[in-house]
Amino acid sequence: MSTRSFGARVERNVDPKLLRGEGAFIDDIPLANVLHTAFLRSPHARARIKSIDVRAAKQHPGVVAVYTCDDIGVLDMAMPLLIPHPCMKNPQTQRPLARDEVHYVGQTIAMVVAVDRYTAEDGAGLIEVEYEPLPVEMDMEKALAPGAPLVHEKAPGNLAAHFVQVCGKPDDAFARAEHIVKIRVQVDRSTAAPMECRAIAARWDAVSGELTVWDGTQAPISVRGGLASIFALDEDKVRVIAPDVGGGFGQKVLFFYPDELLVPMAAMQLGRPVKYIEDRRENFLGSSQERTQIHEIELAALKTGEVIGLRDSFLHDTGAYIPYGIAVAQVASTSIAGPYRIPNIWVEFKAVYTPTVQVTPYRGCGRPQACFAVERAMDQLAEELGLDRFEIRKRNFIGVDQFPYEREGLLFADGLKVTLDSGQYAKALGMAADALGASSFAADQAAARAEGKYLGLGLACYVEGTGLGPYEGGHVRIHPITGKVYVNTGLSTQGQGHDTVFAQIVSDQLGVKPEDVIVVEGDTKAFDWGVATFASRAAVVSGNAIHKTAITVRKKTITAAANMLEVAEDEVELRDGAAWVIGSNRFVPLAAVATASNPLRYAFNEAAQAATQFAPASKHDGPPLGEGTAPGLEATDYYSPPASTWAYGVHAAIVEVDPGTCAVKIRKYICIHDCGNMINPMIVEGQVMGGIAQGIGGALYERLDYQPDGNLANASFMDFLMPYATEIPDVKILHLETPSPLNPLGVKGVGEAGCIAVGAVVASGVEDALKQLGPMKFRHVPLTPTMISDALESVGH
Amino acid sequence: MKRTIKPSIPERSEDPLIEVSLTVNGEAVTRKVSMRMLLSDFLRHELGLTGTHVGCEHGVCGCCTVHIDGKAGRSCLTLAAQANGADIRTIESVATSETVLHPIQQAFKECHALQCGFCTPGMVMNILSRFEEPGPLDLSDEGIRDMLSGNLCRCTGYINIIAAVRRAGELTGRT
């Protein structure tokens, strides 16, 4: 290989299997004699459970077992609080099966195990529960008021957490401000809606005492730790496998969902494999959601447009529980100043319990809300000061020479001080303006107006702290028989192409084709040190761990090959799957080097003969395997980031609004994006584009419609509006590559980037399009036709 | 763990059975199955053809799309019993050979038109049915978007799928 694989548009290794329908998603894994489960879920948002009668369900033919909270032993407990934080007041987590009371519609009350799913659902339908419904308050602001109905009796005022962070001297800044803007913005609740719902299967082997769990999770190693702990099993006896997983977007990083504990329990008790395949309705009613926040944000500025202070007080809806701690709200708080210098910040949030599905990170994790707040405020400030929207941003950007830029007093999700490490914000803004044609837009807008069309320009910038610690590992081994390279890490993949980007990293070090690098992850028997796939961290943390490891294996390979070729190490190069003497046609294949590095007794193939005891090449002084050495070409290493590395971008769009139908059409969409060095631009663009599409969903369509009684009115793909191909415009994605100074590969994360700015861009564009019709403000997403209609009506249109 | 007496577990439910005979990927198949078994479950769990995925079970997402008598149909909205006598085609039959992908699959790979791959078989089966329909194929941007309007994808943002359909047009000589 003479060309570098890193940075190339390498097609994905995983694709042929998936395209042929040969993927192995959890429900595809054949398990002999598997039993199926169904859950009885609460139809009430708040109620006391007066009685549960499972007799009829148990007698139903084909039903094997019915579990309520009384039948699940040690599992009758509040599930773990994953990320404790001192600002939480008596944090509440869900119980696998409700005891005495329910806290949201969809909460699991009983689990039925049966010979097939149809029968299990029959059984669930036969369970009689007597409820005493309790009052609910669905409005987050009203829920905080004295006397509001409580989601948990133990959580007075429905307050789950209250936290204030201060950077600099915000009071002084506001005292000397020449202009202050204050706006209120709101983002409504959405859901990740991965195409594959959550799924779990478990098999208990009574002979080996091993529990195998197939879990469509983003965190197999962490799930393994939790299962071993809760079931009091040795870690080595619990194997968690996340096979092919059909999208995650954060929803699958939470553990535990009730089924993740109850299904393994049933498999152990019944001595048969058991599985639970969540259906779409259950995904809406039981799997984590995110986004609802209401921000009151103020900017203190000088007449020049320089923002010297920011105050933001926001409410964060955490749903009925807070198992993931304050992560979402904390990320929102620490991202609130975006790419701007703003040296003085006061940011406060209150996390509020509501009787709804629990809230945990969904792609973006608080960043879309923070971006929406600060970007809408910047637009307002520009308008009030008579400045161009591009110009005001340029005047406030952190300059290229100001990195690392610290926000003393703001602690990011990794517990470390917010430190933006690198970027070329102004350059990105300039690229966006050029690509959009911003300089001629005023004329275009006027011309369109003359034809009766309303065009608007939308703009927003974002930053994203990525590559969260604590660490990940990499294991690399050159296989002695095939010469292929095997790579392991502790993550799992949900479509991000780990198998290809990690292969590219290794390919460059070992001189093999990316398709000859086999990446195996998502299996605790393959590699079990590490954390999980979340927070745009895989390329940064596992990528660098694998890179470090591959360098070690490269050194070992060159040493061994130099010995075999009888030349100095600096005369050896690795390419085309072999070690070559530079400038000659002498080489040994990597397989042969790997074989020779492993002293053998048995010649299982021709290559192996050279490594057996009587072969000339095996002559050595001392023992066959030297003291302090290991057989084979193999290494394991780890990477622990010193801090998060901050990616960023600028999005701009031209939208058209039809004041008659109140429809919004995105005419042009530009994304300038910088995630440091790109391992595979094709995959980066795929991640960004997918994020933008989800962002468009959140900007215009997706809103979970909880009714005043707590029922979710649109718990299906019929009623929850997600974008199809017909809703997504062409998007122009342009890259900047500012290498991260924090890690050897110079990479930053990209998984969440695309979705962050879209809501702000769309609202900004719609406001601009309709400004001639009156002073309408759009500060609430999704921005529906009804909102536009109401706004038009408010200005007498 | 202490060994306990194994529970007595029946082999199957007491659902009434019905015999269905159909052709799947060119092979004749006869099975006795529950009258309420969905075609998607029949293909996946009775026949082991798990390439057909189930994403919503209410006919919206398109993951479960197969060909029923030559037309794209939702296997999650069809009972196995309804498919008695039908000619069914699934994703497992599409590739040209063990080593060569069908041009639509090849185009998906070249254009990075899949990420998690869960929606992909349904996408491919839907596009394939349109490519196999007699008459002209509308491969304009709008035509392709319309072609894809019955399939949800949550990963790609569709743009690369649109590009893949265009590329498949090139690979198959359709314009």
Coordinates of C-alpha atoms in Angstrom, one line a residue, chain A residues 69-531:
Chain A
C69 CA -42.8 -7.1 41.4
D70 CA -43.6 -9.8 44.0
D71 CA -42.0 -12.6 41.8
I72 CA -38.7 -11.1 40.9
G73 CA -36.6 -11.4 44.0
V74 CA -33.6 -9.1 44.0
L75 CA -34.8 -7.3 41.0
D76 CA -37.6 -5.7 43.0
M77 CA -35.6 -2.6 43.5
A78 CA -34.9 0.9 42.1
M79 CA -32.5 0.5 39.2
P80 CA -29.1 2.1 39.3
L81 CA -28.4 5.8 39.2
L82 CA -25.8 5.7 36.5
I83 CA -24.2 9.2 36.9
P84 CA -24.5 10.5 40.5
H85 CA -24.1 14.3 41.0
P86 CA -24.4 16.2 44.2
C87 CA -27.0 18.7 42.8
M88 CA -29.6 16.0 42.6
K89 CA -32.2 15.9 45.4
N90 CA -33.2 12.3 46.2
P91 CA -32.8 11.1 42.6
Q92 CA -35.5 8.7 41.4
T93 CA -35.0 5.7 39.1
Q94 CA -37.5 3.2 37.8
R95 CA -38.2 -0.3 39.2
P96 CA -38.2 -3.2 36.7
L97 CA -41.8 -3.8 37.6
A98 CA -44.0 -1.2 39.3
R99 CA -44.6 -1.6 43.0
D100 CA -47.7 0.1 44.5
E101 CA -47.7 3.0 42.1
V102 CA -47.0 4.1 38.5
H103 CA -45.3 7.2 37.2
Y104 CA -46.0 7.4 33.5
V105 CA -48.1 5.8 30.8
G106 CA -46.2 2.8 29.6
Q107 CA -44.5 1.9 32.8
T108 CA -44.0 -1.9 33.1
I109 CA -46.2 -3.6 35.6
A110 CA -46.0 -7.3 34.7
M111 CA -44.0 -9.5 32.3
V112 CA -45.5 -12.5 30.6
V113 CA -43.3 -15.3 29.2
A114 CA -44.9 -17.6 26.6
V115 CA -44.2 -19.9 23.8
D116 CA -44.5 -17.1 21.2
R117 CA -45.0 -13.4 21.2
Y118 CA -48.7 -13.6 20.2
T119 CA -49.5 -15.8 23.2
A120 CA -47.4 -13.6 25.5
E121 CA -49.5 -10.6 24.4
D122 CA -52.7 -12.6 25.0
G123 CA -51.5 -13.3 28.5
A124 CA -50.7 -9.6 29.2
G125 CA -54.2 -8.8 28.1
L126 CA -55.6 -11.1 30.6
I127 CA -54.0 -9.5 33.6
E128 CA -56.4 -7.5 35.7
V129 CA -55.1 -4.4 37.5
E130 CA -57.1 -2.2 39.7
Y131 CA -55.8 1.3 39.7
E132 CA -56.6 4.4 41.7
P133 CA -55.8 7.2 39.3
L134 CA -54.0 10.3 40.7
P135 CA -53.9 13.8 39.3
V136 CA -51.1 14.9 37.1
E137 CA -49.5 18.1 35.9
M138 CA -48.0 17.9 32.5
D139 CA -46.8 21.5 32.2
M140 CA -43.2 21.7 33.5
E141 CA -43.5 25.2 34.8
K142 CA -46.8 24.5 36.6
A143 CA -45.3 21.3 38.0
L144 CA -42.8 23.4 40.0
A145 CA -45.5 25.5 41.6
P146 CA -46.5 24.8 45.2
G147 CA -49.4 22.4 45.4
A148 CA -48.8 20.8 42.0
P149 CA -49.5 17.1 41.9
L150 CA -46.3 15.2 42.6
V151 CA -44.7 12.6 40.3
H152 CA -42.9 11.2 43.4
E153 CA -44.0 11.8 46.9
K154 CA -40.3 11.8 47.8
A155 CA -39.5 14.7 45.4
P156 CA -41.2 17.8 46.7
G157 CA -42.0 20.5 44.1
N158 CA -41.2 17.9 41.4
L159 CA -37.6 19.3 41.5
A160 CA -35.1 16.7 40.5
A161 CA -32.0 18.8 40.4
H162 CA -31.0 22.5 40.7
F163 CA -27.6 23.6 39.6
V164 CA -25.9 26.9 39.0
Q165 CA -22.6 27.4 37.2
V166 CA -20.7 30.7 37.0
C167 CA -17.9 31.8 34.7
G168 CA -16.2 35.2 35.2
K169 CA -18.2 38.0 36.7
P170 CA -21.6 38.0 35.0
D171 CA -23.2 40.6 37.4
D172 CA -20.5 43.1 36.6
A173 CA -20.9 42.5 32.9
F174 CA -24.6 43.1 33.0
A175 CA -24.0 46.3 35.1
R176 CA -21.8 47.8 32.5
A177 CA -23.7 46.5 29.4
E178 CA -24.8 49.0 26.9
H179 CA -27.5 46.8 25.5
I180 CA -29.3 43.8 26.9
V181 CA -31.6 41.3 25.1
K182 CA -33.7 38.8 26.8
I183 CA -35.7 36.1 25.1
R184 CA -37.5 32.9 26.0
V185 CA -37.1 29.8 23.8
Q186 CA -38.5 26.3 24.0
V187 CA -37.6 23.0 22.4
D188 CA -40.2 20.2 22.6
R189 CA -39.8 16.5 23.3
S190 CA -38.7 14.1 20.6
T191 CA -37.4 10.6 20.5
A192 CA -34.5 8.8 18.8
A193 CA -36.7 6.4 16.9
P194 CA -34.0 4.0 15.8
M195 CA -35.3 1.8 13.0
E196 CA -34.6 -1.3 15.1
C197 CA -36.4 -1.0 18.4
R198 CA -34.6 -2.2 21.5
A199 CA -34.2 -5.9 21.8
I200 CA -32.7 -8.4 24.2
A201 CA -32.2 -12.2 24.3
A202 CA -30.6 -14.3 27.1
R203 CA -29.5 -17.9 27.4
W204 CA -28.4 -19.5 30.7
D205 CA -26.1 -22.4 30.5
A206 CA -26.6 -24.4 33.7
V207 CA -23.6 -26.6 32.9
S208 CA -21.0 -23.9 32.5
G209 CA -22.9 -21.4 34.7
E210 CA -22.6 -18.8 32.0
L211 CA -25.2 -16.3 31.2
T212 CA -25.1 -15.0 27.6
V213 CA -27.1 -11.9 26.9
W214 CA -27.6 -10.4 23.4
D215 CA -28.5 -6.8 24.0
G216 CA -29.0 -4.1 21.4
T217 CA -27.0 -1.8 23.6
Q218 CA -24.4 0.9 23.0
A219 CA -22.7 -0.2 26.3
P220 CA -22.1 -4.0 26.4
I221 CA -19.2 -3.9 28.8
S222 CA -21.1 -1.6 31.2
V223 CA -24.2 -3.8 30.9
R224 CA -22.1 -6.8 31.7
G225 CA -20.8 -5.1 34.9
G226 CA -24.3 -4.3 36.0
L227 CA -25.7 -7.8 35.3
A228 CA -22.8 -9.5 37.1
S229 CA -23.3 -7.2 40.0
I230 CA -27.1 -7.5 40.3
F231 CA -27.2 -11.2 39.7
A232 CA -24.1 -11.8 41.9
L233 CA -22.4 -13.7 39.1
D234 CA -18.7 -13.7 38.4
E235 CA -18.0 -11.2 35.5
D236 CA -16.4 -13.9 33.5
K237 CA -19.6 -15.9 33.6
V238 CA -21.6 -13.1 32.0
R239 CA -21.1 -12.5 28.3
V240 CA -22.9 -9.5 26.8
I241 CA -23.0 -9.3 23.0
A242 CA -24.3 -6.3 21.0
P243 CA -24.5 -7.8 17.5
D244 CA -25.7 -5.7 14.6
V245 CA -27.7 -2.9 16.1
G246 CA -30.2 -0.9 14.1
G247 CA -29.4 2.6 15.2
G248 CA -29.0 3.9 18.7
F249 CA -28.7 7.7 18.9
G250 CA -28.3 7.5 22.6
Q251 CA -31.5 5.7 23.4
K252 CA -29.6 2.4 23.7
V253 CA -26.9 3.7 26.0
L254 CA -29.1 3.7 29.0
F255 CA -29.2 0.7 31.3
F256 CA -31.1 -0.8 32.7
Y257 CA -34.3 -0.8 30.9
P258 CA -36.6 -3.3 32.8
D259 CA -36.3 -6.0 30.1
E260 CA -32.5 -6.0 30.3
L261 CA -32.8 -7.4 33.8
L262 CA -36.0 -9.4 33.6
V263 CA -35.2 -11.3 30.4
P264 CA -31.9 -12.7 31.8
M265 CA -33.7 -13.5 35.1
A266 CA -36.4 -15.4 33.2
A267 CA -33.8 -17.3 31.2
M268 CA -32.1 -18.4 34.3
Q269 CA -35.3 -19.4 36.1
L270 CA -36.9 -21.2 33.2
G271 CA -33.8 -22.9 31.8
R272 CA -34.7 -21.8 28.3
P273 CA -33.6 -18.9 26.1
V274 CA -35.9 -15.9 26.5
K275 CA -36.2 -12.9 24.3
Y276 CA -37.9 -9.5 24.3
I277 CA -38.3 -7.7 21.0
E278 CA -39.7 -4.2 21.7
D279 CA -42.3 -3.1 19.3
R280 CA -42.7 0.4 17.9
R281 CA -45.4 1.4 20.3
E282 CA -43.4 0.3 23.2
N283 CA -40.4 2.2 21.9
F284 CA -42.5 5.3 22.2
L285 CA -44.0 4.4 25.5
G286 CA -41.0 3.0 27.3
S287 CA -37.6 3.9 25.8
S288 CA -35.9 7.1 26.7
Q289 CA -36.7 10.5 25.1
E290 CA -35.2 14.0 25.2
R291 CA -35.2 17.6 24.3
T292 CA -37.9 19.5 26.3
Q293 CA -36.2 22.6 27.7
I294 CA -37.4 26.2 28.3
H295 CA -34.7 28.8 28.4
E296 CA -34.8 32.4 29.5
I297 CA -31.6 33.7 28.1
E298 CA -30.1 37.2 28.4
L299 CA -27.1 38.7 26.5
A300 CA -25.3 41.7 27.9
A301 CA -23.6 43.6 25.0
L302 CA -21.7 46.6 24.1
K303 CA -23.0 48.9 21.2
T304 CA -20.4 47.2 19.0
G305 CA -22.2 43.9 19.3
E306 CA -19.6 42.4 21.5
V307 CA -21.3 40.2 24.0
I308 CA -19.7 40.6 27.5
G309 CA -22.2 38.6 29.5
L310 CA -24.7 35.8 29.3
R311 CA -27.4 34.7 31.8
D312 CA -29.5 31.7 31.1
S313 CA -32.0 30.1 33.4
F314 CA -33.7 27.0 32.0
L315 CA -36.0 24.3 32.9
H316 CA -35.2 20.8 31.9
D317 CA -37.8 18.1 31.7
T318 CA -36.3 14.8 33.0
G319 CA -39.5 12.7 32.7
A320 CA -40.5 10.4 35.5
Y321 CA -36.9 9.5 36.5
I322 CA -33.4 10.7 36.3
P323 CA -31.2 7.6 35.8
Y324 CA -28.6 9.3 33.7
G325 CA -28.2 12.1 36.2
I326 CA -28.0 15.6 35.0
A327 CA -26.0 14.8 31.8
V328 CA -28.4 16.4 29.3
A329 CA -28.9 19.6 31.3
Q330 CA -25.2 19.9 32.1
V331 CA -24.2 19.6 28.5
A332 CA -26.7 22.2 27.6
S333 CA -25.4 24.6 30.3
T334 CA -21.8 24.2 29.3
S335 CA -22.5 24.6 25.6
I336 CA -24.6 27.7 26.1
A337 CA -22.0 30.3 25.0
G338 CA -21.4 28.4 21.7
P339 CA -18.3 29.5 19.8
Y340 CA -18.3 32.9 21.3
R341 CA -15.8 34.5 23.7
I342 CA -18.6 35.7 26.2
P343 CA -16.3 35.7 29.2
N344 CA -19.0 36.1 31.9
I345 CA -21.6 33.5 32.2
W346 CA -24.3 32.6 34.7
V347 CA -26.2 29.5 33.9
E348 CA -28.8 27.8 36.0
F349 CA -31.1 24.9 35.5
K350 CA -33.9 23.1 37.3
A351 CA -34.5 19.5 36.2
V352 CA -38.2 18.8 36.7
Y353 CA -40.0 15.5 37.1
T354 CA -43.0 15.0 34.8
P355 CA -45.1 11.9 34.6
T356 CA -43.7 10.9 31.2
V357 CA -41.1 8.5 29.8
Q358 CA -37.7 9.2 31.4
V359 CA -35.3 11.5 29.7
T360 CA -31.7 10.5 28.9
P361 CA -29.4 11.6 26.1
Y362 CA -30.6 11.5 22.5
R363 CA -28.2 12.5 19.8
G364 CA -27.2 16.1 20.6
C365 CA -27.7 15.7 24.3
G366 CA -28.7 19.2 25.3
R367 CA -26.7 20.9 22.6
P368 CA -29.5 21.5 20.2
Q369 CA -31.4 23.3 23.0
A370 CA -28.4 25.4 24.1
C371 CA -27.6 26.3 20.4
F372 CA -31.2 27.2 19.8
A373 CA -31.2 29.5 22.9
V374 CA -27.9 31.4 22.2
E375 CA -28.3 31.6 18.4
R376 CA -31.8 33.0 18.6
A377 CA -30.6 35.5 21.2
M378 CA -27.7 36.5 18.9
D379 CA -30.1 37.1 16.0
Q380 CA -32.3 39.2 18.3
L381 CA -29.2 41.2 19.4
A382 CA -28.2 41.7 15.8
E383 CA -31.6 43.0 15.0
E384 CA -31.7 45.4 17.9
L385 CA -28.3 46.8 17.3
G386 CA -28.8 47.0 13.5
L387 CA -26.0 44.6 12.8
D388 CA -25.8 41.9 10.1
R389 CA -26.3 38.4 11.6
F390 CA -23.0 37.2 10.1
E391 CA -21.2 40.3 11.4
I392 CA -22.3 40.0 15.0
R393 CA -21.1 36.4 15.1
K394 CA -17.8 37.3 13.6
R395 CA -17.2 40.0 16.2
N396 CA -17.8 37.5 19.0
F397 CA -16.0 34.4 17.8
I398 CA -13.1 33.0 19.7
G399 CA -10.1 33.8 17.5
V400 CA -7.8 31.3 16.0
D401 CA -5.0 32.6 18.3
Q402 CA -7.1 32.4 21.5
F403 CA -7.1 28.6 21.9
P404 CA -7.1 26.9 24.2
Y405 CA -10.1 28.9 25.4
E406 CA -11.1 28.1 29.0
R407 CA -14.4 28.7 30.6
E408 CA -13.4 28.8 34.2
G409 CA -16.2 27.6 36.4
L410 CA -18.1 25.6 33.8
L411 CA -17.5 21.8 34.3
F412 CA -18.3 19.7 31.2
A413 CA -19.9 16.2 31.2
D414 CA -16.4 14.7 31.9
G415 CA -16.1 16.7 35.1
L416 CA -13.4 18.8 33.6
K417 CA -13.3 22.6 33.0
V418 CA -14.7 23.5 29.6
T419 CA -11.7 24.2 27.3
L420 CA -12.3 24.7 23.6
D421 CA -9.1 23.4 22.1
S422 CA -9.0 24.6 18.5
G423 CA -11.0 25.9 15.5
Q424 CA -11.3 28.3 12.7
Y425 CA -14.7 29.7 13.4
A426 CA -14.5 32.9 11.3
K427 CA -13.2 31.0 8.3
A428 CA -16.1 28.5 8.6
L429 CA -18.6 31.4 8.8
G430 CA -17.0 32.9 5.7
M431 CA -17.3 29.6 3.8
A432 CA -20.9 29.3 4.8
A433 CA -21.7 32.9 3.6
D434 CA -19.9 32.1 0.3
A435 CA -21.6 28.8 -0.3
L436 CA -25.0 30.1 0.5
G437 CA -24.6 33.3 -1.7
A438 CA -25.2 35.5 1.4
S439 CA -23.9 38.6 -0.3
S440 CA -26.6 38.5 -3.0
F441 CA -29.3 37.2 -0.8
A442 CA -31.0 40.6 -0.1
A443 CA -31.5 41.0 -3.8
D444 CA -32.7 37.4 -4.2
Q445 CA -35.1 38.0 -1.4
A446 CA -36.5 41.2 -2.9
A447 CA -36.8 39.6 -6.3
A448 CA -38.7 36.6 -4.8
R449 CA -40.9 39.0 -2.9
A450 CA -41.8 40.7 -6.1
E451 CA -43.0 37.3 -7.3
G452 CA -45.1 36.8 -4.1
K453 CA -42.6 34.4 -2.5
Y454 CA -41.2 34.7 1.0
L455 CA -37.5 33.7 1.2
G456 CA -35.5 33.9 4.4
L457 CA -31.9 33.3 5.4
G458 CA -31.3 31.1 8.4
L459 CA -28.0 31.0 10.2
A460 CA -26.6 29.2 13.3
C461 CA -23.2 28.2 14.7
Y462 CA -22.5 25.4 17.1
V463 CA -19.7 23.8 19.1
E464 CA -19.6 20.3 20.4
G465 CA -17.4 18.9 23.1
T466 CA -16.6 15.4 21.8
G467 CA -14.5 12.4 22.7
L468 CA -15.5 12.1 26.3
G469 CA -13.3 9.9 28.6
P470 CA -12.6 8.1 30.6
Y471 CA -10.9 5.7 28.2
E472 CA -11.1 3.0 25.6
G473 CA -8.7 0.2 24.6
G474 CA -7.5 -1.4 21.5
H475 CA -6.2 -4.9 20.8
V476 CA -4.5 -5.7 17.5
R477 CA -3.2 -9.1 16.4
I478 CA -1.8 -10.3 13.0
H479 CA -3.2 -13.7 12.4
P480 CA -0.5 -16.3 11.7
I481 CA -2.6 -18.3 9.2
T482 CA -4.3 -15.7 7.1
G483 CA -2.1 -12.7 7.7
K484 CA -5.3 -10.8 8.3
V485 CA -5.3 -8.3 11.2
Y486 CA -7.8 -8.7 14.0
V487 CA -8.8 -5.6 16.0
N488 CA -10.9 -5.4 19.1
T489 CA -12.2 -2.5 21.1
G490 CA -14.8 -2.2 23.9
L491 CA -17.5 -0.3 21.9
S492 CA -20.5 -1.5 20.0
T493 CA -21.6 0.0 16.6
Q494 CA -25.0 1.1 15.6
G495 CA -24.2 2.0 12.0
Q496 CA -21.3 4.4 12.3
G497 CA -18.9 2.2 10.3
H498 CA -16.4 1.5 13.2
D499 CA -15.3 -1.6 11.4
T500 CA -14.1 0.5 8.5
V501 CA -12.6 3.6 10.1
F502 CA -10.7 1.5 12.7
A503 CA -9.5 -0.7 9.9
Q504 CA -8.2 2.4 8.0
I505 CA -6.2 3.4 11.1
V506 CA -4.6 0.0 11.4
S507 CA -4.1 -0.3 7.6
D508 CA -1.8 2.6 7.6
Q509 CA 0.4 1.2 10.3
L510 CA 0.6 -2.4 9.1
G511 CA 0.5 -2.0 5.3
V512 CA -2.6 -4.1 4.8
K513 CA -5.8 -3.4 2.9
P514 CA -8.6 -2.1 5.1
E515 CA -10.7 -5.0 4.0
D516 CA -8.1 -7.4 5.5
V517 CA -8.6 -5.8 8.9
I518 CA -11.3 -7.5 10.8
V519 CA -12.8 -5.4 13.6
V520 CA -14.7 -7.2 16.3
E521 CA -16.4 -5.3 19.0
G522 CA -19.6 -5.4 21.0
D523 CA -18.7 -8.7 22.7
T524 CA -17.3 -8.9 26.2
K525 CA -15.6 -12.2 25.3
A526 CA -13.7 -10.4 22.6
F527 CA -12.6 -7.4 24.6
D528 CA -13.9 -6.3 27.9
W529 CA -12.1 -3.2 29.0
G530 CA -13.8 0.0 28.1
V531 CA -17.0 2.0 28.4

